[in-house]
Every structure is written in C-alpha cells, then in structure tokens.
Short mmCIF file of N, CA and C in Angstrom, two decimals:
data_model
loop_
_atom_site.label_atom_id
_atom_site.label_comp_id
_atom_site.label_asym_id
_atom_site.label_seq_id
_atom_site.Cartn_x
_atom_site.Cartn_y
_atom_site.Cartn_z
N MET A 69 78.84 148.66 132.27
CA MET A 69 79.06 148.80 130.26
C MET A 69 79.93 148.41 130.46
N LYS A 70 80.88 148.40 131.03
CA LYS A 70 82.64 147.86 131.04
C LYS A 70 82.76 146.70 131.05
N ASN A 71 82.22 146.03 132.28
CA ASN A 71 81.90 144.78 132.86
C ASN A 71 81.53 143.90 131.00
N GLN A 72 80.52 144.38 131.16
CA GLN A 72 79.77 143.43 129.60
C GLN A 72 80.65 143.38 128.14
N PHE A 73 81.64 144.84 128.10
CA PHE A 73 82.40 144.50 127.35
C PHE A 73 83.67 143.50 127.42
N LEU A 74 83.65 143.65 128.87
CA LEU A 74 84.99 143.03 128.80
C LEU A 74 84.73 141.37 129.12
N SER A 75 83.15 140.94 128.98
CA SER A 75 82.65 139.52 129.00
C SER A 75 82.57 138.90 127.55
N LEU A 76 82.32 140.24 126.58
CA LEU A 76 82.67 139.63 125.45
C LEU A 76 83.36 139.91 124.79
N ALA A 77 84.38 140.35 124.81
CA ALA A 77 86.09 140.35 124.51
C ALA A 77 86.32 138.56 125.20
N LEU A 78 86.31 138.99 125.84
CA LEU A 78 87.13 137.25 126.69
C LEU A 78 86.65 135.84 126.15
N ILE A 79 84.91 136.03 125.63
CA ILE A 79 84.45 134.91 125.10
C ILE A 79 84.81 135.35 123.82
N CYS A 80 85.29 136.15 123.04
CA CYS A 80 85.73 136.41 121.57
C CYS A 80 87.22 135.49 121.96
N MET A 81 87.86 135.74 123.08
CA MET A 81 88.71 135.62 123.02
C MET A 81 89.14 133.79 123.30
N LEU A 82 88.24 133.50 123.93
CA LEU A 82 88.38 132.44 124.42
C LEU A 82 87.69 131.26 122.94
N THR A 83 86.70 131.65 122.56
CA THR A 83 86.34 131.04 121.45
C THR A 83 87.73 131.18 120.05
N ALA A 84 88.23 132.48 120.01
CA ALA A 84 89.11 132.78 118.96
C ALA A 84 89.85 131.59 119.21
N CYS A 85 90.90 131.48 120.62
CA CYS A 85 91.86 130.26 120.75
C CYS A 85 91.77 128.95 120.12
N ASP A 86 89.94 128.67 120.99
CA ASP A 86 89.67 127.16 120.21
C ASP A 86 89.40 127.08 119.20
N LYS A 87 89.58 128.23 118.40
CA LYS A 87 89.17 127.77 116.73
C LYS A 87 90.81 126.99 116.50
N LYS A 88 91.70 128.24 116.78
CA LYS A 88 93.06 128.20 116.21
C LYS A 88 93.85 126.78 116.73
N LYS A 89 93.03 126.32 117.95
CA LYS A 89 93.24 124.69 118.68
C LYS A 89 93.05 124.04 117.72
N ASP A 90 91.57 123.42 117.46
CA ASP A 90 91.31 122.79 117.00
C ASP A 90 91.63 122.94 115.15
N GLU A 91 92.05 123.82 114.59
CA GLU A 91 92.52 124.20 113.44
C GLU A 91 94.46 123.10 112.93
N ALA A 92 94.97 123.21 114.52
CA ALA A 92 96.12 122.90 114.54
C ALA A 92 96.20 121.61 114.73
N GLU A 93 95.53 120.91 115.71
CA GLU A 93 95.37 119.59 115.40
C GLU A 93 94.86 118.73 114.57
N PRO A 94 95.87 117.78 114.48
CA PRO A 94 95.14 116.88 113.11
C PRO A 94 94.23 116.01 112.94
N LYS A 95 93.94 115.93 112.09
CA LYS A 95 92.92 115.06 112.15
C LYS A 95 92.66 113.26 112.06
N LEU A 96 92.31 112.56 112.36
CA LEU A 96 93.08 111.47 112.41
C LEU A 96 92.59 110.42 111.00
N TYR A 97 91.75 110.42 110.42
CA TYR A 97 91.29 110.36 108.76
C TYR A 97 91.29 111.29 107.85
N GLU A 98 91.26 111.62 106.93
CA GLU A 98 90.88 112.44 106.20
C GLU A 98 91.10 112.33 104.95
N ALA A 99 90.10 110.96 104.44
CA ALA A 99 89.96 110.58 102.87
C ALA A 99 90.64 112.13 102.34
N GLN A 100 91.37 111.16 100.64
CA GLN A 100 91.82 112.09 99.76
C GLN A 100 91.59 110.94 98.30
N GLU A 101 90.85 111.58 97.74
CA GLU A 101 91.09 111.55 96.18
C GLU A 101 92.12 111.45 95.40
N THR A 102 92.78 110.01 95.09
CA THR A 102 93.74 109.96 94.30
C THR A 102 93.67 109.20 93.31
N GLU A 103 94.20 109.44 92.27
CA GLU A 103 93.73 108.88 90.84
C GLU A 103 94.61 107.49 90.59
N ILE A 104 94.76 106.22 90.99
CA ILE A 104 95.90 105.44 91.07
C ILE A 104 95.73 104.57 89.41
N VAL A 105 96.56 104.72 88.81
CA VAL A 105 96.28 104.48 87.58
C VAL A 105 97.48 103.28 87.30
N GLU A 106 96.74 102.09 86.75
CA GLU A 106 97.31 100.74 86.87
C GLU A 106 96.95 99.92 85.43
N SER A 107 97.72 98.73 85.25
CA SER A 107 97.34 98.26 83.59
C SER A 107 96.69 97.22 84.13
N ALA A 108 95.83 96.82 83.38
CA ALA A 108 94.42 95.68 83.81
C ALA A 108 95.16 94.05 84.35
N ILE A 109 96.36 94.02 83.54
CA ILE A 109 97.15 92.94 83.73
C ILE A 109 97.89 93.09 85.56
N LYS A 110 98.37 94.49 85.79
CA LYS A 110 98.52 94.25 86.64
C LYS A 110 97.51 93.85 88.29
N ARG A 111 96.29 94.76 87.57
CA ARG A 111 95.29 94.63 88.59
C ARG A 111 94.79 93.33 89.02
N GLY A 112 94.98 92.67 87.89
CA GLY A 112 94.51 91.34 87.63
C GLY A 112 95.11 90.54 88.47
N GLU A 113 96.47 90.28 88.31
CA GLU A 113 97.20 89.96 89.52
C GLU A 113 97.03 90.29 90.41
N LEU A 114 97.16 90.97 91.14
CA LEU A 114 96.53 91.78 92.59
C LEU A 114 95.11 90.61 92.94
N LEU A 115 94.48 91.15 92.34
CA LEU A 115 92.86 90.37 92.40
C LEU A 115 92.99 88.88 92.64
N ILE A 116 93.96 88.19 91.79
CA ILE A 116 94.46 86.44 91.31
C ILE A 116 94.19 86.05 93.07
N SER A 117 95.58 87.55 93.84
CA SER A 117 96.77 87.16 94.73
C SER A 117 95.34 87.58 95.92
N ALA A 118 94.58 88.85 95.96
CA ALA A 118 93.75 88.70 97.03
C ALA A 118 92.54 88.02 97.07
N VAL A 119 91.83 87.59 96.45
CA VAL A 119 91.01 86.95 96.22
C VAL A 119 91.51 85.38 96.65
N GLY A 120 92.42 84.93 96.80
CA GLY A 120 92.79 83.33 97.23
C GLY A 120 92.64 82.17 96.16
N CYS A 121 92.98 82.40 94.90
CA CYS A 121 93.05 81.90 94.02
C CYS A 121 94.50 80.64 94.18
N HIS A 122 95.31 81.35 94.50
CA HIS A 122 96.80 80.60 95.05
C HIS A 122 96.10 79.15 95.82
N ASP A 123 95.12 79.52 96.88
CA ASP A 123 95.12 78.86 98.09
C ASP A 123 94.61 77.46 97.61
N CYS A 124 93.78 77.70 96.81
CA CYS A 124 93.08 76.25 96.15
C CYS A 124 93.84 76.14 94.38
N HIS A 125 94.19 76.79 93.84
CA HIS A 125 94.28 76.69 92.44
C HIS A 125 96.29 76.07 92.49
N SER A 126 96.58 76.19 92.98
CA SER A 126 97.73 76.57 93.21
C SER A 126 98.81 75.29 94.14
N PRO A 127 99.34 73.90 93.85
CA PRO A 127 100.12 73.01 94.14
C PRO A 127 100.52 73.56 95.18
N LYS A 128 101.13 72.87 96.31
CA LYS A 128 102.31 73.12 97.21
C LYS A 128 103.26 72.12 97.41
N LYS A 129 104.47 72.87 98.14
CA LYS A 129 105.31 72.26 98.38
C LYS A 129 105.67 71.87 99.58
N MET A 130 105.70 70.68 100.45
CA MET A 130 105.75 70.88 102.12
C MET A 130 107.20 71.01 101.97
N THR A 131 107.40 71.75 102.64
CA THR A 131 108.64 72.51 103.37
C THR A 131 108.76 72.75 105.15
N ASP A 132 110.01 72.57 106.17
CA ASP A 132 109.54 72.12 106.58
C ASP A 132 108.97 73.80 108.38
N ARG A 133 108.98 74.27 107.67
CA ARG A 133 107.51 76.07 107.67
C ARG A 133 106.64 75.82 107.21
N GLY A 134 106.19 74.07 106.73
CA GLY A 134 104.88 74.10 106.46
C GLY A 134 104.41 74.37 105.09
N PRO A 135 103.33 74.43 103.99
CA PRO A 135 102.84 74.14 102.73
C PRO A 135 103.62 75.90 101.99
N ILE A 136 104.44 75.74 100.55
CA ILE A 136 104.30 76.61 100.52
C ILE A 136 103.99 76.44 98.65
N LEU A 137 103.51 77.83 97.86
CA LEU A 137 103.67 77.15 96.37
C LEU A 137 104.75 77.06 95.66
N HIS A 138 104.13 76.18 94.96
CA HIS A 138 104.78 75.47 94.44
C HIS A 138 105.79 75.90 92.99
N PRO A 139 106.62 77.21 92.84
CA PRO A 139 106.58 77.56 91.87
C PRO A 139 106.36 77.66 90.45
N ASP A 140 106.56 76.13 89.71
CA ASP A 140 106.71 75.64 88.74
C ASP A 140 105.22 75.48 88.30
N LEU A 141 104.29 75.07 89.09
CA LEU A 141 103.00 74.78 88.67
C LEU A 141 101.78 75.93 89.52
N LEU A 142 102.31 77.10 89.66
CA LEU A 142 101.02 78.24 90.16
C LEU A 142 99.64 78.40 89.07
N LEU A 143 98.81 78.11 89.77
CA LEU A 143 97.38 78.33 89.66
C LEU A 143 96.93 76.85 88.26
N SER A 144 98.03 75.85 88.32
CA SER A 144 97.86 75.06 87.38
C SER A 144 96.72 73.85 88.00
N GLY A 145 95.72 74.14 89.27
CA GLY A 145 94.98 73.25 89.43
C GLY A 145 95.73 71.78 90.25
N HIS A 146 94.84 71.28 90.54
CA HIS A 146 95.21 69.91 91.20
C HIS A 146 95.60 68.67 90.40
N PRO A 147 97.16 67.96 90.52
CA PRO A 147 97.97 67.53 89.70
C PRO A 147 97.10 66.71 89.47
N ALA A 148 97.55 66.20 88.18
CA ALA A 148 96.71 64.98 87.38
C ALA A 148 96.90 63.80 88.11
N ASP A 149 98.57 64.01 88.69
CA ASP A 149 99.33 62.30 89.04
C ASP A 149 98.76 62.08 90.35
N GLU A 150 98.08 63.25 91.48
CA GLU A 150 98.01 63.21 93.09
C GLU A 150 97.25 62.33 93.10
N ALA A 151 97.33 61.23 93.76
CA ALA A 151 96.18 60.43 94.09
C ALA A 151 95.16 61.48 95.68
N ILE A 152 94.26 60.52 96.07
CA ILE A 152 93.65 61.26 97.16
C ILE A 152 93.32 59.61 98.42
N PRO A 153 94.35 60.25 99.24
CA PRO A 153 94.42 59.69 100.02
C PRO A 153 92.64 58.78 100.35
N ASN A 154 92.81 58.02 101.34
CA ASN A 154 91.66 57.14 101.96
C ASN A 154 91.23 58.08 102.95
N TYR A 155 89.60 58.11 102.76
CA TYR A 155 89.58 59.11 104.05
C TYR A 155 87.82 57.89 104.79
N ASP A 156 87.21 59.07 106.01
CA ASP A 156 86.30 57.91 106.80
C ASP A 156 84.76 58.45 105.84
N LEU A 157 84.14 57.61 104.98
CA LEU A 157 83.35 58.13 104.50
C LEU A 157 82.11 58.95 105.35
N GLU A 158 82.16 58.84 106.62
CA GLU A 158 80.83 58.90 107.42
C GLU A 158 81.51 60.86 108.73
N THR A 159 83.14 60.96 108.10
CA THR A 159 83.32 62.33 108.77
C THR A 159 82.98 62.88 107.30
N ALA A 160 82.95 62.94 106.33
CA ALA A 160 82.86 63.66 104.55
C ALA A 160 81.35 63.92 104.34
N LYS A 161 80.64 63.58 105.34
CA LYS A 161 79.49 63.43 104.74
C LYS A 161 78.66 65.11 105.92
N ASN A 162 80.04 65.40 107.14
CA ASN A 162 79.15 66.23 107.84
C ASN A 162 80.72 67.18 108.02
N PHE A 163 81.78 67.23 107.09
CA PHE A 163 82.99 67.70 107.13
C PHE A 163 83.35 68.20 105.37
N VAL A 164 84.04 69.05 105.48
CA VAL A 164 84.73 69.10 104.33
C VAL A 164 86.46 68.43 104.39
N LEU A 165 86.67 68.13 103.95
CA LEU A 165 88.37 67.61 104.10
C LEU A 165 88.95 67.96 103.00
N PHE A 166 90.30 68.56 103.26
CA PHE A 166 91.21 69.05 101.52
C PHE A 166 92.41 68.12 101.33
N THR A 167 93.39 67.88 100.99
CA THR A 167 94.42 67.52 100.70
C THR A 167 95.38 68.43 101.17
N PRO A 168 96.21 67.77 101.18
CA PRO A 168 97.26 68.63 102.22
C PRO A 168 97.86 69.98 101.22
N GLY A 169 97.82 69.34 100.07
CA GLY A 169 98.25 70.50 99.10
C GLY A 169 96.89 71.98 98.54
N LEU A 170 95.71 71.63 99.33
CA LEU A 170 94.72 71.88 99.19
C LEU A 170 93.73 72.58 97.52
N THR A 171 94.35 71.02 97.39
CA THR A 171 93.97 71.37 95.93
C THR A 171 92.47 70.38 95.63
N ALA A 172 92.37 69.71 96.67
CA ALA A 172 91.21 68.69 95.97
C ALA A 172 90.09 68.76 97.78
N SER A 173 88.88 68.83 97.27
CA SER A 173 88.78 68.96 98.56
C SER A 173 87.26 67.46 98.92
N VAL A 174 86.47 67.39 99.57
CA VAL A 174 85.70 65.93 99.92
C VAL A 174 84.96 66.88 100.48
N GLY A 175 83.66 66.20 100.59
CA GLY A 175 82.50 67.13 101.04
C GLY A 175 80.87 66.52 100.66
N PRO A 176 80.30 66.33 101.24
CA PRO A 176 78.64 65.86 101.11
C PRO A 176 78.25 65.64 99.48
N TRP A 177 78.95 66.66 98.75
CA TRP A 177 79.15 67.07 97.34
C TRP A 177 80.17 65.58 96.54
N GLY A 178 80.39 65.39 97.16
CA GLY A 178 81.94 64.54 96.52
C GLY A 178 83.12 64.90 96.55
N THR A 179 83.99 64.34 95.90
CA THR A 179 85.50 65.25 95.53
C THR A 179 84.91 66.46 94.21
N SER A 180 85.82 67.58 95.09
CA SER A 180 86.02 68.53 93.62
C SER A 180 87.91 69.14 93.47
N PHE A 181 88.07 68.86 92.56
CA PHE A 181 89.66 69.28 92.29
C PHE A 181 89.87 70.68 91.69
N ALA A 182 90.56 71.59 92.02
CA ALA A 182 90.63 72.60 91.38
C ALA A 182 91.32 72.80 90.33
N ALA A 183 90.27 73.69 89.80
CA ALA A 183 90.49 73.95 87.75
C ALA A 183 92.16 73.66 87.59
N ASN A 184 92.55 73.62 86.64
CA ASN A 184 93.77 74.41 86.16
C ASN A 184 93.40 75.38 85.73
N ILE A 185 94.36 76.88 86.02
CA ILE A 185 93.29 78.15 85.37
C ILE A 185 94.80 79.54 84.90
N THR A 186 96.11 77.99 83.75
CA THR A 186 95.94 78.80 83.56
C THR A 186 96.37 78.52 81.73
N PRO A 187 96.82 79.50 81.25
CA PRO A 187 97.01 79.59 79.94
C PRO A 187 96.89 78.55 78.45
N ASP A 188 96.83 77.09 79.71
CA ASP A 188 97.61 76.30 78.54
C ASP A 188 95.97 75.50 78.04
N ASP A 189 96.11 74.43 76.92
CA ASP A 189 94.82 73.94 76.56
C ASP A 189 93.95 73.38 77.80
N THR A 190 95.18 72.79 78.49
CA THR A 190 94.49 71.81 79.69
C THR A 190 93.94 72.90 81.05
N GLY A 191 94.42 73.69 80.80
CA GLY A 191 93.39 74.51 81.49
C GLY A 191 92.24 76.04 80.96
N ILE A 192 92.69 77.08 81.01
CA ILE A 192 91.93 77.99 80.40
C ILE A 192 92.48 79.09 78.96
N GLY A 193 93.07 77.80 78.17
CA GLY A 193 93.96 78.56 77.37
C GLY A 193 93.27 78.87 76.07
N GLY A 194 92.10 77.84 75.97
CA GLY A 194 91.11 78.17 74.88
C GLY A 194 90.08 78.79 74.75
N TRP A 195 89.40 79.28 76.25
CA TRP A 195 88.67 79.98 76.77
C TRP A 195 88.33 81.24 75.69
N THR A 196 87.63 81.98 76.20
CA THR A 196 86.86 83.47 75.76
C THR A 196 87.15 84.23 77.17
N GLU A 197 87.07 85.49 77.10
CA GLU A 197 86.65 86.25 78.33
C GLU A 197 85.18 86.17 78.02
N LYS A 198 84.49 85.83 77.75
CA LYS A 198 82.80 85.90 78.13
C LYS A 198 82.79 84.32 78.19
N GLU A 199 83.50 83.25 77.98
CA GLU A 199 83.16 82.23 78.79
C GLU A 199 83.77 82.35 80.59
N PHE A 200 84.93 83.11 80.60
CA PHE A 200 85.32 83.41 81.73
C PHE A 200 84.72 84.42 83.20
N LEU A 201 84.21 85.20 82.02
CA LEU A 201 82.91 85.82 82.69
C LEU A 201 81.75 85.45 83.57
N THR A 202 81.39 84.19 82.67
CA THR A 202 80.11 82.96 82.21
C THR A 202 80.22 82.11 83.63
N SER A 203 81.75 81.65 83.74
CA SER A 203 82.40 80.76 84.87
C SER A 203 81.93 81.54 86.26
N ILE A 204 82.51 82.61 86.19
CA ILE A 204 82.56 83.07 87.51
C ILE A 204 81.38 83.76 88.40
N LYS A 205 80.92 84.57 87.02
CA LYS A 205 79.24 85.65 87.34
C LYS A 205 78.09 84.09 87.86
N HIS A 206 78.12 82.94 86.91
CA HIS A 206 76.80 82.64 87.34
C HIS A 206 77.42 81.03 87.85
N GLY A 207 78.73 80.71 87.90
CA GLY A 207 79.05 79.57 88.62
C GLY A 207 79.16 77.99 87.48
N LYS A 208 79.22 78.54 86.61
CA LYS A 208 79.14 77.33 85.40
C LYS A 208 80.77 76.78 84.58
N TYR A 209 81.13 75.80 84.95
CA TYR A 209 82.00 74.70 83.97
C TYR A 209 82.38 75.32 83.15
N LYS A 210 83.38 75.63 82.93
CA LYS A 210 84.33 75.95 82.02
C LYS A 210 83.34 76.73 80.99
N GLY A 211 82.80 77.86 81.60
CA GLY A 211 81.38 78.90 80.86
C GLY A 211 80.79 78.48 80.50
N MET A 212 79.97 77.56 80.49
CA MET A 212 79.18 76.85 79.54
C MET A 212 78.24 76.92 80.20
N GLU A 213 76.91 77.49 79.34
CA GLU A 213 75.85 78.52 80.06
C GLU A 213 74.67 77.32 80.84
N ASN A 214 74.98 75.98 79.69
CA ASN A 214 74.13 74.86 79.79
C ASN A 214 74.94 73.99 80.78
N GLY A 215 76.16 73.90 81.50
CA GLY A 215 76.89 72.64 82.05
C GLY A 215 76.72 72.89 82.84
N ARG A 216 77.11 71.82 84.36
CA ARG A 216 77.20 71.59 85.38
C ARG A 216 77.65 72.77 86.62
N ASN A 217 77.38 72.81 87.36
CA ASN A 217 78.10 74.50 88.12
C ASN A 217 79.08 73.80 88.92
N LEU A 218 80.05 75.14 89.18
CA LEU A 218 81.22 74.69 89.97
C LEU A 218 80.74 74.16 91.20
N LEU A 219 81.70 73.17 91.62
CA LEU A 219 81.51 72.95 92.96
C LEU A 219 82.26 72.79 93.52
N PRO A 220 81.40 73.12 95.38
CA PRO A 220 82.96 73.73 96.20
C PRO A 220 83.68 72.97 96.56
N PRO A 221 84.72 74.26 97.04
CA PRO A 221 85.29 75.17 98.00
C PRO A 221 84.65 76.43 97.16
N MET A 222 85.02 76.51 96.00
CA MET A 222 85.10 77.54 94.68
C MET A 222 84.03 78.34 94.82
N PRO A 223 84.60 79.00 95.76
CA PRO A 223 83.29 81.07 96.36
C PRO A 223 83.46 81.20 95.27
N TRP A 224 82.63 81.22 93.44
CA TRP A 224 82.25 81.98 92.86
C TRP A 224 81.61 83.53 93.35
N GLN A 225 80.68 82.39 93.90
CA GLN A 225 79.21 83.26 94.70
C GLN A 225 79.88 85.10 95.34
N THR A 226 81.39 84.74 95.64
CA THR A 226 81.59 85.89 96.38
C THR A 226 82.52 86.73 95.35
N ILE A 227 82.94 86.11 94.63
CA ILE A 227 84.29 86.45 93.54
C ILE A 227 82.80 87.24 92.41
N SER A 228 82.17 86.28 92.11
CA SER A 228 80.69 87.44 91.02
C SER A 228 80.82 88.75 91.38
N GLN A 229 80.62 89.02 92.48
CA GLN A 229 79.97 90.45 93.11
C GLN A 229 81.25 91.62 92.89
N LEU A 230 82.60 91.48 92.01
CA LEU A 230 83.37 92.19 91.74
C LEU A 230 82.94 93.16 90.16
N PRO A 231 83.49 93.94 90.45
CA PRO A 231 83.26 94.97 89.26
C PRO A 231 83.60 93.73 87.78
N GLU A 232 82.62 94.28 86.70
CA GLU A 232 83.40 93.24 85.56
C GLU A 232 84.51 93.95 85.17
N SER A 233 85.07 95.01 85.39
CA SER A 233 86.43 95.32 85.19
C SER A 233 87.19 94.54 85.38
N ASP A 234 86.97 94.36 86.39
CA ASP A 234 87.99 93.70 87.54
C ASP A 234 88.22 92.38 87.42
N LEU A 235 87.30 91.66 87.06
CA LEU A 235 87.42 89.97 86.52
C LEU A 235 87.17 89.61 85.07
N LYS A 236 87.38 91.00 84.10
CA LYS A 236 88.22 90.99 82.76
C LYS A 236 89.93 91.02 83.07
N ALA A 237 89.82 91.63 84.26
CA ALA A 237 91.73 92.08 85.02
C ALA A 237 91.75 90.72 85.34
N MET A 238 91.14 90.01 85.83
CA MET A 238 91.86 88.65 86.27
C MET A 238 92.12 87.55 85.55
N PHE A 239 91.21 87.72 84.06
CA PHE A 239 91.10 87.09 83.06
C PHE A 239 92.36 87.28 82.26
N ALA A 240 92.71 88.75 81.95
CA ALA A 240 93.91 88.92 81.23
C ALA A 240 95.04 89.11 81.83
N TYR A 241 94.97 89.04 83.17
CA TYR A 241 96.24 88.35 83.96
C TYR A 241 96.78 86.79 83.43
N LEU A 242 95.51 86.05 84.19
CA LEU A 242 95.63 84.43 83.79
C LEU A 242 96.32 84.23 82.42
N GLN A 243 96.32 85.03 81.30
CA GLN A 243 96.24 85.07 79.87
C GLN A 243 98.24 85.05 79.37
N THR A 244 98.57 85.92 80.81
CA THR A 244 99.88 86.19 81.05
C THR A 244 101.09 85.35 81.46
N ILE A 245 99.98 84.56 82.46
CA ILE A 245 101.37 83.20 83.32
C ILE A 245 101.87 82.68 82.49
N LYS A 246 102.38 81.38 83.04
CA LYS A 246 103.26 80.41 82.10
C LYS A 246 102.17 79.36 82.21
N PRO A 247 101.77 79.14 80.72
CA PRO A 247 101.08 77.73 81.05
C PRO A 247 101.74 76.17 81.47
N VAL A 248 100.64 75.53 81.83
CA VAL A 248 101.31 74.31 82.72
C VAL A 248 100.10 73.61 81.75
N LYS A 249 100.48 72.28 81.85
CA LYS A 249 100.09 71.72 80.62
C LYS A 249 99.44 70.58 82.43
N ASN A 250 98.68 70.14 82.63
CA ASN A 250 98.00 69.92 83.16
C ASN A 250 96.73 69.33 83.10
N LEU A 251 95.78 68.00 83.18
CA LEU A 251 94.92 68.10 82.82
C LEU A 251 93.79 67.22 83.83
N VAL A 252 93.41 68.42 84.95
CA VAL A 252 92.67 68.15 86.47
C VAL A 252 91.51 66.98 86.02
N PRO A 253 91.66 65.77 87.07
CA PRO A 253 90.58 64.96 87.12
C PRO A 253 89.33 65.51 86.89
N PRO A 254 88.16 64.61 86.58
CA PRO A 254 86.73 65.10 86.53
C PRO A 254 86.18 64.80 87.94
N PRO A 255 85.35 65.11 88.36
CA PRO A 255 85.07 65.32 89.67
C PRO A 255 84.65 63.99 90.12
N ILE A 256 84.80 63.31 91.14
CA ILE A 256 83.81 62.37 91.51
C ILE A 256 82.96 62.50 92.64
N PRO A 257 81.68 61.50 91.85
CA PRO A 257 79.98 61.65 92.65
C PRO A 257 80.03 61.33 94.55
N PRO A 258 79.77 61.37 95.38
CA PRO A 258 79.76 61.70 97.13
C PRO A 258 79.36 59.70 97.06
N LYS A 259 80.53 58.55 97.88
CA LYS A 259 80.64 57.66 98.10
C LYS A 259 79.35 57.21 98.82
N LYS A 260 78.64 56.07 98.72
CA LYS A 260 77.81 55.93 99.95
C LYS A 260 77.56 55.01 100.83
#
C-alpha cells in the first residue's frame, strides 16, 4: 500500500511539474483581437499602395538606381505625350511587352494604356462612387455598364474580390490626391 501511495504521489508531482512547465513556455503565436480604427481615406491610401496601383498608373523617372515614381505625376496614367517605341509584332503575339515606365503594355489584345485615376476631369474627377465600383467589380471602362471591358494587364478580377468597403475607401482616397491633367490615349487594336 505504501508503494502504491508513493507511485501515485510521484505521478501527481510529475504531472503538476509538466503543467507548470507548459504554462511557463511562451506560445509561438497567439491571435489577439484588436480593434483598429482608421479613416476610410487612410485605408484607401494603404490599399492603393498594397494592391500595386502605382506600378502601372504612376509614371516613372529613370535614375541611376532604376525607375522611381514620378512624384508630380502620381496615378496620372500613361503620359499623353509619351510615344510607344517600335516592337516586334511576332513577339507581341506571344508575350506581354511593357514600356520602361510600365504605363503601357502590348500583347495579343493590342496596346493598352494605364488610366489617369487622379480626380482631374481627364481622370476620374467626374466619376461617381457607383461608376468606380462598376469599373472595378465588373471590369467596365469608365464604370459604364454597357461600355467596353477593361484591358490587360489591369487586374480588376483580383481587386474586385476586396470587400466593397475597401473599394469605397480606395475611391475616397483617390478623390483626395493631387489632380493631374493628362488625357491618356485610347487603346490601339492589335497589329496584324
């Protein structure tokens, strides 16, 4: 009986020690719910940067370290006065080609130009929130339901998966940035 009591005491001690050891060890990750309060405009600014809108919609300046965003032309689209360099037609049938500033691309669909998404009248200055949502959610040019489709490489299919509140925040932010007058050229059909 004495041996059984000692065995039971030993088991209890080992279990208790293990419990204390487990409780003292830090966990690798523990999710915590925190409420983050931010304005829609700040959220929109974050999203515009995070989803890569500047990659195509902001003209670049070439530096000795490569291209950087042109601070005076942020989100103003393909510069109206920038010519498309000559390219090989056969290559364009099987590849996507970009201009050095990444504001125009050539592929099997022809040549597309990144839109001016600043609040200027040559951009989205006259757009309603509904038109913006139609453009992003349904891939429609200028948010016109019966208009032409947005052309590659605009990733509207991916961006459209964001919650509507995020898309509205993006539109709200775009309405606050510096308007840039820049009438982007229309797309060019594929050359044959």
